[in-house]
PDB file of C-alpha atoms in Angstrom:
ATOM      1  CA  GLN A  19       0.000   0.000   0.000  1.00 67.00           C
ATOM      2  CA  LYS A  20       1.604   3.234  -1.115  1.00 70.00           C
ATOM      3  CA  GLU A  21       1.105   5.889   1.523  1.00 88.00           C
ATOM      4  CA  VAL A  22       1.441   9.552   2.319  1.00 93.00           C
ATOM      5  CA  GLU A  23       1.970  10.451   5.949  1.00 94.00           C
ATOM      6  CA  GLN A  24       1.277  13.762   7.658  1.00 94.00           C
ATOM      7  CA  ASN A  25       1.014  14.874  11.250  1.00 89.00           C
ATOM      8  CA  SER A  26      -2.668  15.637  11.806  1.00 85.00           C
ATOM      9  CA  GLY A  27      -1.975  18.536  14.157  1.00 87.00           C
ATOM     10  CA  PRO A  28      -3.371  20.936  15.012  1.00 94.00           C
ATOM     11  CA  LEU A  29      -0.301  23.021  14.429  1.00 96.00           C
ATOM     12  CA  SER A  30      -0.688  26.391  16.111  1.00 97.00           C
ATOM     13  CA  VAL A  31       1.490  29.336  15.173  1.00 97.00           C
ATOM     14  CA  PRO A  32       1.219  33.020  16.050  1.00 97.00           C
ATOM     15  CA  GLU A  33       0.380  35.539  13.369  1.00 97.00           C
ATOM     16  CA  GLY A  34       3.482  36.588  11.455  1.00 97.00           C
ATOM     17  CA  ALA A  35       5.429  33.415  12.257  1.00 97.00           C
ATOM     18  CA  ILE A  36       6.615  30.719   9.862  1.00 97.00           C
ATOM     19  CA  ALA A  37       4.453  27.604   9.698  1.00 97.00           C
ATOM     20  CA  SER A  38       6.232  24.402   8.713  1.00 97.00           C
ATOM     21  CA  LEU A  39       4.209  21.463   7.447  1.00 97.00           C
ATOM     22  CA  ASN A  40       5.770  18.098   6.724  1.00 96.00           C
ATOM     23  CA  CYS A  41       4.938  15.034   4.685  1.00 96.00           C
ATOM     24  CA  THR A  42       6.614  11.703   3.947  1.00 96.00           C
ATOM     25  CA  TYR A  43       5.772   9.258   1.195  1.00 94.00           C
ATOM     26  CA  SER A  44       6.488   5.606   0.675  1.00 91.00           C
ATOM     27  CA  ASP A  45       7.231   5.184  -3.053  1.00 84.00           C
ATOM     28  CA  ARG A  46      10.771   6.181  -3.968  1.00 82.00           C
ATOM     29  CA  VAL A  47       9.961   6.479  -7.697  1.00 83.00           C
ATOM     30  CA  SER A  48       7.295   9.164  -7.266  1.00 84.00           C
ATOM     31  CA  GLN A  49       8.024  12.283  -9.315  1.00 84.00           C
ATOM     32  CA  SER A  50       5.125  14.662  -8.656  1.00 91.00           C
ATOM     33  CA  PHE A  51       4.180  16.260  -5.354  1.00 95.00           C
ATOM     34  CA  PHE A  52       1.490  18.727  -4.392  1.00 96.00           C
ATOM     35  CA  TRP A  53       0.147  20.765  -1.515  1.00 98.00           C
ATOM     36  CA  TYR A  54      -3.545  21.537  -1.270  1.00 98.00           C
ATOM     37  CA  ARG A  55      -5.286  23.856   1.166  1.00 98.00           C
ATOM     38  CA  GLN A  56      -8.773  22.995   2.353  1.00 97.00           C
ATOM     39  CA  TYR A  57     -10.958  25.315   4.357  1.00 96.00           C
ATOM     40  CA  SER A  58     -13.657  23.768   6.494  1.00 93.00           C
ATOM     41  CA  GLY A  59     -16.624  22.762   4.375  1.00 90.00           C
ATOM     42  CA  LYS A  60     -14.837  23.571   1.117  1.00 94.00           C
ATOM     43  CA  SER A  61     -13.018  21.531  -1.492  1.00 96.00           C
ATOM     44  CA  PRO A  62      -9.207  21.268  -1.697  1.00 97.00           C
ATOM     45  CA  GLU A  63      -7.408  24.039  -3.557  1.00 97.00           C
ATOM     46  CA  LEU A  64      -4.054  23.429  -5.213  1.00 96.00           C
ATOM     47  CA  ILE A  65      -1.468  25.857  -3.840  1.00 97.00           C
ATOM     48  CA  MET A  66       1.899  24.340  -4.785  1.00 96.00           C
ATOM     49  CA  SER A  67       3.332  21.678  -7.039  1.00 95.00           C
ATOM     50  CA  ILE A  68       6.960  20.514  -6.988  1.00 95.00           C
ATOM     51  CA  TYR A  69       8.752  17.999  -9.139  1.00 93.00           C
ATOM     52  CA  SER A  70      12.501  18.505  -8.533  1.00 91.00           C
ATOM     53  CA  ASN A  71      14.672  18.317  -5.441  1.00 93.00           C
ATOM     54  CA  GLY A  72      15.154  21.624  -3.675  1.00 95.00           C
ATOM     55  CA  ASP A  73      12.956  24.605  -2.969  1.00 96.00           C
ATOM     56  CA  LYS A  74      10.177  26.213  -4.948  1.00 96.00           C
ATOM     57  CA  GLU A  75       8.850  29.573  -3.843  1.00 97.00           C
ATOM     58  CA  ASP A  76       5.532  31.222  -4.662  1.00 96.00           C
ATOM     59  CA  GLY A  77       4.748  34.336  -2.665  1.00 97.00           C
ATOM     60  CA  ARG A  78       4.647  33.445   1.025  1.00 97.00           C
ATOM     61  CA  PHE A  79       4.736  29.716   0.266  1.00 98.00           C
ATOM     62  CA  THR A  80       7.855  27.576  -0.197  1.00 98.00           C
ATOM     63  CA  ALA A  81       7.697  23.894  -1.029  1.00 97.00           C
ATOM     64  CA  GLN A  82      10.746  21.760  -0.319  1.00 97.00           C
ATOM     65  CA  LEU A  83      11.413  18.333  -1.792  1.00 96.00           C
ATOM     66  CA  ASN A  84      14.022  15.764  -0.789  1.00 95.00           C
ATOM     67  CA  LYS A  85      13.556  12.619  -2.842  1.00 93.00           C
ATOM     68  CA  ALA A  86      16.391  10.756  -1.128  1.00 92.00           C
ATOM     69  CA  SER A  87      14.614  11.133   2.208  1.00 93.00           C
ATOM     70  CA  GLN A  88      11.150  10.830   0.622  1.00 94.00           C
ATOM     71  CA  TYR A  89      10.147  14.044   2.316  1.00 94.00           C
ATOM     72  CA  VAL A  90       8.123  17.058   1.212  1.00 97.00           C
ATOM     73  CA  SER A  91       7.483  20.172   3.251  1.00 97.00           C
ATOM     74  CA  LEU A  92       5.576  23.416   2.964  1.00 98.00           C
ATOM     75  CA  LEU A  93       6.682  26.619   4.643  1.00 98.00           C
ATOM     76  CA  ILE A  94       4.279  29.505   5.045  1.00 98.00           C
ATOM     77  CA  ARG A  95       6.003  32.773   5.883  1.00 98.00           C
ATOM     78  CA  ASP A  96       4.288  35.658   7.671  1.00 98.00           C
ATOM     79  CA  SER A  97       1.359  33.406   8.595  1.00 98.00           C
ATOM     80  CA  GLN A  98      -2.034  35.084   8.588  1.00 97.00           C
ATOM     81  CA  PRO A  99      -5.296  34.054  10.274  1.00 96.00           C
ATOM     82  CA  SER A 100      -6.650  33.430   6.759  1.00 97.00           C
ATOM     83  CA  ASP A 101      -4.056  30.652   6.410  1.00 98.00           C
ATOM     84  CA  SER A 102      -5.915  28.654   9.057  1.00 97.00           C
ATOM     85  CA  ALA A 103      -7.008  25.553   7.178  1.00 97.00           C
ATOM     86  CA  THR A 104      -6.133  21.906   6.637  1.00 96.00           C
ATOM     87  CA  TYR A 105      -3.144  21.341   4.367  1.00 97.00           C
ATOM     88  CA  LEU A 106      -3.112  18.174   2.335  1.00 97.00           C
ATOM     89  CA  CYS A 107       0.027  16.653   0.886  1.00 97.00           C
ATOM     90  CA  ALA A 108      -0.498  14.628  -2.284  1.00 95.00           C
ATOM     91  CA  VAL A 109       1.782  12.371  -4.276  1.00 93.00           C
ATOM     92  CA  ILE A 110       1.307  10.796  -7.661  1.00 89.00           C
ATOM     93  CA  TYR A 111       1.935   7.073  -7.649  1.00 84.00           C
ATOM     94  CA  GLU A 112       2.357   5.403 -10.995  1.00 78.00           C
ATOM     95  CA  THR A 113       0.239   2.310 -11.428  1.00 74.00           C
ATOM     96  CA  GLY A 114      -0.022  -0.122 -14.279  1.00 72.00           C
ATOM     97  CA  GLY A 115      -2.982   1.800 -15.589  1.00 70.00           C
ATOM     98  CA  GLY A 116      -1.777   5.342 -15.101  1.00 73.00           C
ATOM     99  CA  ASN A 117      -1.192   7.860 -12.351  1.00 76.00           C
ATOM    100  CA  LYS A 118      -2.980   7.803  -9.007  1.00 84.00           C
ATOM    101  CA  LEU A 119      -3.022  10.926  -6.854  1.00 89.00           C
ATOM    102  CA  THR A 120      -2.810   9.822  -3.227  1.00 91.00           C
ATOM    103  CA  PHE A 121      -3.430  12.149  -0.301  1.00 93.00           C
ATOM    104  CA  GLY A 122      -2.255  12.312   3.256  1.00 94.00           C
ATOM    105  CA  THR A 123      -4.860  12.848   5.942  1.00 92.00           C
ATOM    106  CA  GLY A 124      -3.888  16.504   6.243  1.00 94.00           C
ATOM    107  CA  THR A 125      -2.416  18.813   8.873  1.00 96.00           C
ATOM    108  CA  GLN A 126      -4.703  21.333  10.517  1.00 96.00           C
ATOM    109  CA  LEU A 127      -3.038  24.721  10.822  1.00 97.00           C
ATOM    110  CA  LYS A 128      -4.275  27.373  13.237  1.00 97.00           C
ATOM    111  CA  VAL A 129      -2.825  30.859  13.023  1.00 97.00           C
ATOM    112  CA  GLU A 130      -3.513  32.734  16.221  1.00 96.00           C
ATOM    113  CA  LEU A 131      -3.791  36.491  16.670  1.00 90.00           C
TER     114      LEU A 131
ATOM    115  CA  LYS B   2     -11.716  29.443 -18.027  1.00 63.00           C
ATOM    116  CA  ALA B   3     -14.441  27.575 -16.175  1.00 76.00           C
ATOM    117  CA  GLY B   4     -13.427  25.300 -13.320  1.00 93.00           C
ATOM    118  CA  VAL B   5     -14.607  21.856 -12.415  1.00 97.00           C
ATOM    119  CA  THR B   6     -18.371  21.708 -11.974  1.00 97.00           C
ATOM    120  CA  GLN B   7     -20.096  19.155  -9.800  1.00 98.00           C
ATOM    121  CA  THR B   8     -23.818  18.669  -9.538  1.00 97.00           C
ATOM    122  CA  PRO B   9     -25.785  18.542  -7.424  1.00 97.00           C
ATOM    123  CA  ARG B  10     -24.135  20.327  -4.502  1.00 97.00           C
ATOM    124  CA  TYR B  11     -26.276  18.664  -1.871  1.00 97.00           C
ATOM    125  CA  LEU B  12     -28.280  15.458  -1.772  1.00 97.00           C
ATOM    126  CA  ILE B  13     -30.328  13.678   0.849  1.00 98.00           C
ATOM    127  CA  LYS B  14     -31.166  10.052   0.135  1.00 98.00           C
ATOM    128  CA  THR B  15     -32.682   7.158   2.008  1.00 98.00           C
ATOM    129  CA  ARG B  16     -30.899   3.902   2.738  1.00 98.00           C
ATOM    130  CA  GLY B  17     -31.278   1.456  -0.112  1.00 98.00           C
ATOM    131  CA  GLN B  18     -31.724   4.105  -2.781  1.00 98.00           C
ATOM    132  CA  GLN B  19     -29.211   4.833  -5.487  1.00 98.00           C
ATOM    133  CA  VAL B  20     -27.635   8.115  -6.475  1.00 98.00           C
ATOM    134  CA  THR B  21     -25.826   9.555  -9.484  1.00 98.00           C
ATOM    135  CA  LEU B  22     -23.370  12.411  -9.209  1.00 98.00           C
ATOM    136  CA  SER B  23     -22.026  14.419 -12.121  1.00 98.00           C
ATOM    137  CA  CYS B  24     -18.711  16.097 -12.819  1.00 98.00           C
ATOM    138  CA  SER B  25     -17.775  18.367 -15.729  1.00 97.00           C
ATOM    139  CA  PRO B  26     -13.992  18.803 -15.916  1.00 96.00           C
ATOM    140  CA  ILE B  27     -12.053  21.855 -16.972  1.00 94.00           C
ATOM    141  CA  SER B  28     -12.242  22.302 -20.722  1.00 92.00           C
ATOM    142  CA  GLY B  29      -9.505  20.270 -22.401  1.00 90.00           C
ATOM    143  CA  HIS B  30      -8.885  18.029 -19.405  1.00 92.00           C
ATOM    144  CA  ARG B  31      -9.309  14.346 -20.148  1.00 91.00           C
ATOM    145  CA  SER B  32      -8.727  12.796 -16.732  1.00 92.00           C
ATOM    146  CA  VAL B  33     -11.378  12.772 -14.018  1.00 95.00           C
ATOM    147  CA  SER B  34     -10.819  11.272 -10.581  1.00 95.00           C
ATOM    148  CA  TRP B  35     -13.364  10.759  -7.835  1.00 97.00           C
ATOM    149  CA  TYR B  36     -12.741  10.878  -4.102  1.00 97.00           C
ATOM    150  CA  GLN B  37     -14.791  10.296  -0.994  1.00 97.00           C
ATOM    151  CA  GLN B  38     -14.024  12.490   1.985  1.00 96.00           C
ATOM    152  CA  THR B  39     -15.203  11.735   5.498  1.00 92.00           C
ATOM    153  CA  PRO B  40     -13.941  13.222   8.782  1.00 85.00           C
ATOM    154  CA  GLY B  41     -12.427   9.982   9.951  1.00 76.00           C
ATOM    155  CA  GLN B  42     -10.917   8.681   6.699  1.00 80.00           C
ATOM    156  CA  GLY B  43      -9.748  11.746   4.865  1.00 86.00           C
ATOM    157  CA  LEU B  44      -9.692  11.733   1.068  1.00 92.00           C
ATOM    158  CA  GLN B  45     -10.157   8.227  -0.260  1.00 93.00           C
ATOM    159  CA  PHE B  46      -9.601   7.513  -3.950  1.00 93.00           C
ATOM    160  CA  LEU B  47     -12.562   5.933  -5.722  1.00 95.00           C
ATOM    161  CA  PHE B  48     -11.564   5.731  -9.384  1.00 93.00           C
ATOM    162  CA  GLU B  49     -10.015   7.596 -12.269  1.00 92.00           C
ATOM    163  CA  TYR B  50     -11.200   7.862 -15.850  1.00 93.00           C
ATOM    164  CA  PHE B  51      -9.212   8.944 -18.856  1.00 91.00           C
ATOM    165  CA  SER B  52     -10.627   9.099 -22.360  1.00 90.00           C
ATOM    166  CA  GLU B  53     -13.706   7.102 -21.307  1.00 94.00           C
ATOM    167  CA  THR B  54     -11.633   4.290 -19.769  1.00 93.00           C
ATOM    168  CA  GLN B  55     -11.277   3.503 -16.087  1.00 93.00           C
ATOM    169  CA  ARG B  56      -7.526   3.531 -15.432  1.00 89.00           C
ATOM    170  CA  ASN B  57      -7.429   3.128 -11.674  1.00 87.00           C
ATOM    171  CA  LYS B  58      -9.799   1.940  -8.997  1.00 90.00           C
ATOM    172  CA  GLY B  59      -9.660   2.307  -5.241  1.00 91.00           C
ATOM    173  CA  ASN B  60     -10.746  -0.141  -2.572  1.00 92.00           C
ATOM    174  CA  PHE B  61     -14.470   0.459  -2.602  1.00 96.00           C
ATOM    175  CA  PRO B  62     -17.256  -2.096  -2.991  1.00 97.00           C
ATOM    176  CA  GLY B  63     -18.880  -2.718  -6.336  1.00 96.00           C
ATOM    177  CA  ARG B  64     -21.824  -0.530  -5.312  1.00 98.00           C
ATOM    178  CA  PHE B  65     -19.625   2.374  -6.371  1.00 98.00           C
ATOM    179  CA  SER B  66     -19.280   2.730 -10.102  1.00 97.00           C
ATOM    180  CA  GLY B  67     -18.543   5.391 -12.632  1.00 97.00           C
ATOM    181  CA  ARG B  68     -18.238   6.238 -16.255  1.00 97.00           C
ATOM    182  CA  GLN B  69     -16.894   8.917 -18.511  1.00 97.00           C
ATOM    183  CA  PHE B  70     -18.426  10.272 -21.672  1.00 97.00           C
ATOM    184  CA  SER B  71     -16.766  11.327 -24.907  1.00 96.00           C
ATOM    185  CA  ASN B  72     -16.867  14.987 -23.811  1.00 94.00           C
ATOM    186  CA  SER B  73     -14.909  13.985 -20.654  1.00 95.00           C
ATOM    187  CA  ARG B  74     -17.864  14.581 -18.346  1.00 97.00           C
ATOM    188  CA  SER B  75     -18.053  11.880 -15.721  1.00 98.00           C
ATOM    189  CA  GLU B  76     -20.694  10.382 -13.519  1.00 98.00           C
ATOM    190  CA  MET B  77     -20.426   8.213 -10.469  1.00 98.00           C
ATOM    191  CA  ASN B  78     -23.197   6.029  -9.171  1.00 98.00           C
ATOM    192  CA  VAL B  79     -23.727   4.530  -5.754  1.00 98.00           C
ATOM    193  CA  SER B  80     -26.343   1.819  -5.484  1.00 96.00           C
ATOM    194  CA  THR B  81     -28.041   0.441  -2.377  1.00 97.00           C
ATOM    195  CA  LEU B  82     -26.986   3.379  -0.253  1.00 98.00           C
ATOM    196  CA  GLU B  83     -25.798   2.806   3.291  1.00 98.00           C
ATOM    197  CA  LEU B  84     -25.565   5.284   6.162  1.00 97.00           C
ATOM    198  CA  GLY B  85     -21.778   5.074   5.921  1.00 95.00           C
ATOM    199  CA  ASP B  86     -21.883   6.454   2.392  1.00 97.00           C
ATOM    200  CA  SER B  87     -22.658   9.881   3.809  1.00 97.00           C
ATOM    201  CA  ALA B  88     -19.698  11.975   2.764  1.00 97.00           C
ATOM    202  CA  LEU B  89     -18.399  14.758   0.591  1.00 97.00           C
ATOM    203  CA  TYR B  90     -17.769  13.389  -2.894  1.00 98.00           C
ATOM    204  CA  LEU B  91     -15.134  15.275  -4.818  1.00 98.00           C
ATOM    205  CA  CYS B  92     -14.150  15.147  -8.409  1.00 97.00           C
ATOM    206  CA  ALA B  93     -10.798  16.362  -9.713  1.00 96.00           C
ATOM    207  CA  SER B  94      -9.780  16.954 -13.293  1.00 95.00           C
ATOM    208  CA  SER B  95      -6.354  17.038 -14.842  1.00 91.00           C
ATOM    209  CA  GLY B  96      -4.926  17.173 -18.323  1.00 83.00           C
ATOM    210  CA  GLY B  97      -4.010  13.521 -18.103  1.00 63.00           C
ATOM    211  CA  THR B  98      -0.830  12.177 -19.628  1.00 61.00           C
ATOM    212  CA  GLY B  99       2.108  14.437 -18.749  1.00 61.00           C
ATOM    213  CA  ALA B 100      -0.072  17.083 -17.114  1.00 58.00           C
ATOM    214  CA  THR B 101      -0.393  16.088 -13.521  1.00 81.00           C
ATOM    215  CA  GLU B 102      -1.888  19.038 -11.644  1.00 90.00           C
ATOM    216  CA  ALA B 103      -5.396  18.176 -10.495  1.00 93.00           C
ATOM    217  CA  PHE B 104      -8.135  20.678  -9.708  1.00 96.00           C
ATOM    218  CA  PHE B 105     -11.169  19.942  -7.611  1.00 97.00           C
ATOM    219  CA  GLY B 106     -14.796  20.790  -8.016  1.00 97.00           C
ATOM    220  CA  GLN B 107     -16.855  22.109  -5.113  1.00 97.00           C
ATOM    221  CA  GLY B 108     -18.058  18.640  -4.234  1.00 97.00           C
ATOM    222  CA  THR B 109     -21.388  16.982  -3.646  1.00 98.00           C
ATOM    223  CA  ARG B 110     -22.435  16.576  -0.025  1.00 97.00           C
ATOM    224  CA  LEU B 111     -24.395  13.328   0.222  1.00 98.00           C
ATOM    225  CA  THR B 112     -26.393  12.558   3.325  1.00 97.00           C
ATOM    226  CA  VAL B 113     -27.966   9.122   3.683  1.00 98.00           C
ATOM    227  CA  VAL B 114     -30.764   8.858   6.233  1.00 97.00           C
TER     228      VAL B 114
END
């Protein structure tokens, strides 16, 4: 069973701090990795995709990928109360029939005033 | 560019009934995946369709089925509904081969009573 593991949280950070969210995956050959944000009662929204080792920055968000350690992380700088949501890590696993996007159970982030 | 459209948004059904949910992907996207989301289980993969063919299937009973039409619109059907089928059903579309980013619709909230 190919898995994606996340700490469920909640992770609480003060406003303006850096939030660090982590994810590990089980299939070493995976090539595509994603972070989704999901507000309560809403559907997941894609916020970052990363395919190569290293860092990828987009505004206040930085995704980090280390394929050797099978580890993906998301950093949110200058955290705002509006960042309070569940963050889902997703990995594409290749199957005989195609690609299967597999999700972790998500980390709940709370940004406190 | 229109996003992923799911209909209906909300449904209430009785145990034993069947239900059909619809998903219209982003224009040009050929892959549609379906997920079930419940508080305790997170996002569980149901199946994926690409060019009218089911490429991947999750670990759900045969009561859950789907299909995809030539215009890439997809439907999923659940027969003989059980209370445990109450969930948010999400559909995600992606370009398919080589284009891996997936975008979600707003979901259909199914309640079985």
